[in-house]
Amino acid sequence: MRRQTGDVVHRRRRLFTFIGWPNIFSLALNRMGVNKSQVSSLPVMAVVGGAVLPTVLGRVADVWNLQVSFIVPLVAYACVAFSGWKGQRSGRDHPAT
């Protein structure tokens, strides 16, 4: 039962990550005007986090333990949530034209 719960949680997390990426990208480009080409490179470069964060997670797991290492993706998801929250609030203050 425990393995099945972990599989379900992992699949749901991936689903929300896949749904969230286009939203994050559009929030980043919202109201950028002539700077859109420069700003659009930032979310693309953020994909590097997919290579860096697993390394950090592995290092934390080696130093402490596997359970503690899951703080790394928790912090990453908290940053994404905060960014989305701020972007959602700023979109309310200044409607896109």
Short mmCIF file of C-alpha atoms in Angstrom, two decimals:
data_model
loop_
_atom_site.label_atom_id
_atom_site.label_comp_id
_atom_site.label_asym_id
_atom_site.label_seq_id
_atom_site.Cartn_x
_atom_site.Cartn_y
_atom_site.Cartn_z
CA MET A 1 0.00 0.00 0.00
CA ARG A 2 2.81 2.42 0.86
CA ARG A 3 4.47 1.99 -2.57
CA GLN A 4 1.16 2.60 -4.32
CA THR A 5 0.66 5.83 -2.37
CA GLY A 6 4.14 7.03 -3.35
CA ASP A 7 3.47 6.26 -7.01
CA VAL A 8 0.19 8.17 -6.93
CA VAL A 9 1.78 11.18 -5.24
CA HIS A 10 4.67 11.17 -7.73
CA ARG A 11 2.33 11.03 -10.74
CA ARG A 12 0.16 13.84 -9.41
CA ARG A 13 3.21 16.01 -8.74
CA ARG A 14 4.40 15.46 -12.32
CA LEU A 15 0.94 16.30 -13.66
CA PHE A 16 0.86 19.62 -11.81
CA THR A 17 4.42 20.38 -12.89
CA PHE A 18 3.52 19.80 -16.54
CA ILE A 19 0.42 21.97 -16.23
CA GLY A 20 2.32 24.70 -14.38
CA TRP A 21 5.17 25.21 -16.83
CA PRO A 22 3.17 27.07 -19.53
CA ASN A 23 1.60 29.25 -16.85
CA ILE A 24 4.98 30.15 -15.37
CA PHE A 25 6.31 30.95 -18.84
CA SER A 26 3.36 33.24 -19.66
CA LEU A 27 3.56 35.00 -16.30
CA ALA A 28 7.24 35.68 -16.90
CA LEU A 29 6.52 37.23 -20.31
CA ASN A 30 3.48 39.20 -19.24
CA ARG A 31 3.89 42.96 -19.90
CA MET A 32 7.54 42.77 -20.95
CA GLY A 33 7.08 44.76 -24.14
CA VAL A 34 10.27 45.07 -26.20
CA ASN A 35 12.25 43.00 -23.66
CA LYS A 36 10.29 39.79 -24.33
CA SER A 37 13.14 38.15 -26.24
CA GLN A 38 15.56 38.66 -23.35
CA VAL A 39 13.04 37.72 -20.67
CA SER A 40 11.92 34.58 -22.52
CA SER A 41 15.43 33.17 -22.19
CA LEU A 42 15.21 33.17 -18.37
CA PRO A 43 12.53 30.46 -17.98
CA VAL A 44 14.33 28.39 -20.60
CA MET A 45 17.58 28.70 -18.65
CA ALA A 46 15.70 27.73 -15.49
CA VAL A 47 15.54 24.21 -16.92
CA VAL A 48 19.18 23.98 -15.81
CA GLY A 49 17.70 23.60 -12.33
CA GLY A 50 16.65 20.16 -13.50
CA ALA A 51 20.33 19.28 -13.75
CA VAL A 52 21.58 21.15 -10.70
CA LEU A 53 18.93 20.36 -8.10
CA PRO A 54 19.21 16.55 -8.34
CA THR A 55 22.94 16.92 -7.70
CA VAL A 56 22.24 19.07 -4.65
CA LEU A 57 19.58 16.60 -3.50
CA GLY A 58 22.06 13.73 -3.83
CA ARG A 59 24.72 15.61 -1.89
CA VAL A 60 22.28 16.41 0.93
CA ALA A 61 21.22 12.73 0.98
CA ASP A 62 24.88 11.68 1.25
CA VAL A 63 25.63 14.11 4.06
CA TRP A 64 22.42 13.61 6.07
CA ASN A 65 19.84 11.13 4.79
CA LEU A 66 17.30 10.64 2.02
CA GLN A 67 14.36 11.98 3.99
CA VAL A 68 16.13 15.25 4.78
CA SER A 69 17.20 15.65 1.15
CA PHE A 70 13.60 16.13 0.04
CA ILE A 71 13.80 19.61 1.51
CA VAL A 72 15.64 20.61 -1.71
CA PRO A 73 12.65 20.09 -4.07
CA LEU A 74 10.34 21.45 -1.36
CA VAL A 75 12.27 24.73 -1.40
CA ALA A 76 12.25 24.75 -5.21
CA TYR A 77 8.48 24.24 -5.34
CA ALA A 78 8.02 26.93 -2.70
CA CYS A 79 9.98 29.36 -4.89
CA VAL A 80 7.83 28.49 -7.91
CA ALA A 81 4.64 28.87 -5.85
CA PHE A 82 5.79 32.24 -4.51
CA SER A 83 6.65 33.41 -8.02
CA GLY A 84 3.25 32.32 -9.30
CA TRP A 85 1.51 33.98 -6.39
CA LYS A 86 3.36 37.26 -6.99
CA GLY A 87 2.73 37.06 -10.74
CA GLN A 88 -0.94 36.36 -10.19
CA ARG A 89 -1.23 39.32 -7.83
CA SER A 90 0.65 41.67 -10.18
CA GLY A 91 -1.61 40.60 -13.06
CA ARG A 92 -4.59 41.68 -10.99
CA ASP A 93 -3.07 45.09 -10.30
CA HIS A 94 -2.18 45.79 -13.95
CA PRO A 95 -4.41 44.01 -16.48
CA ALA A 96 -2.65 42.85 -19.62
CA THR A 97 -3.45 44.78 -22.76
#
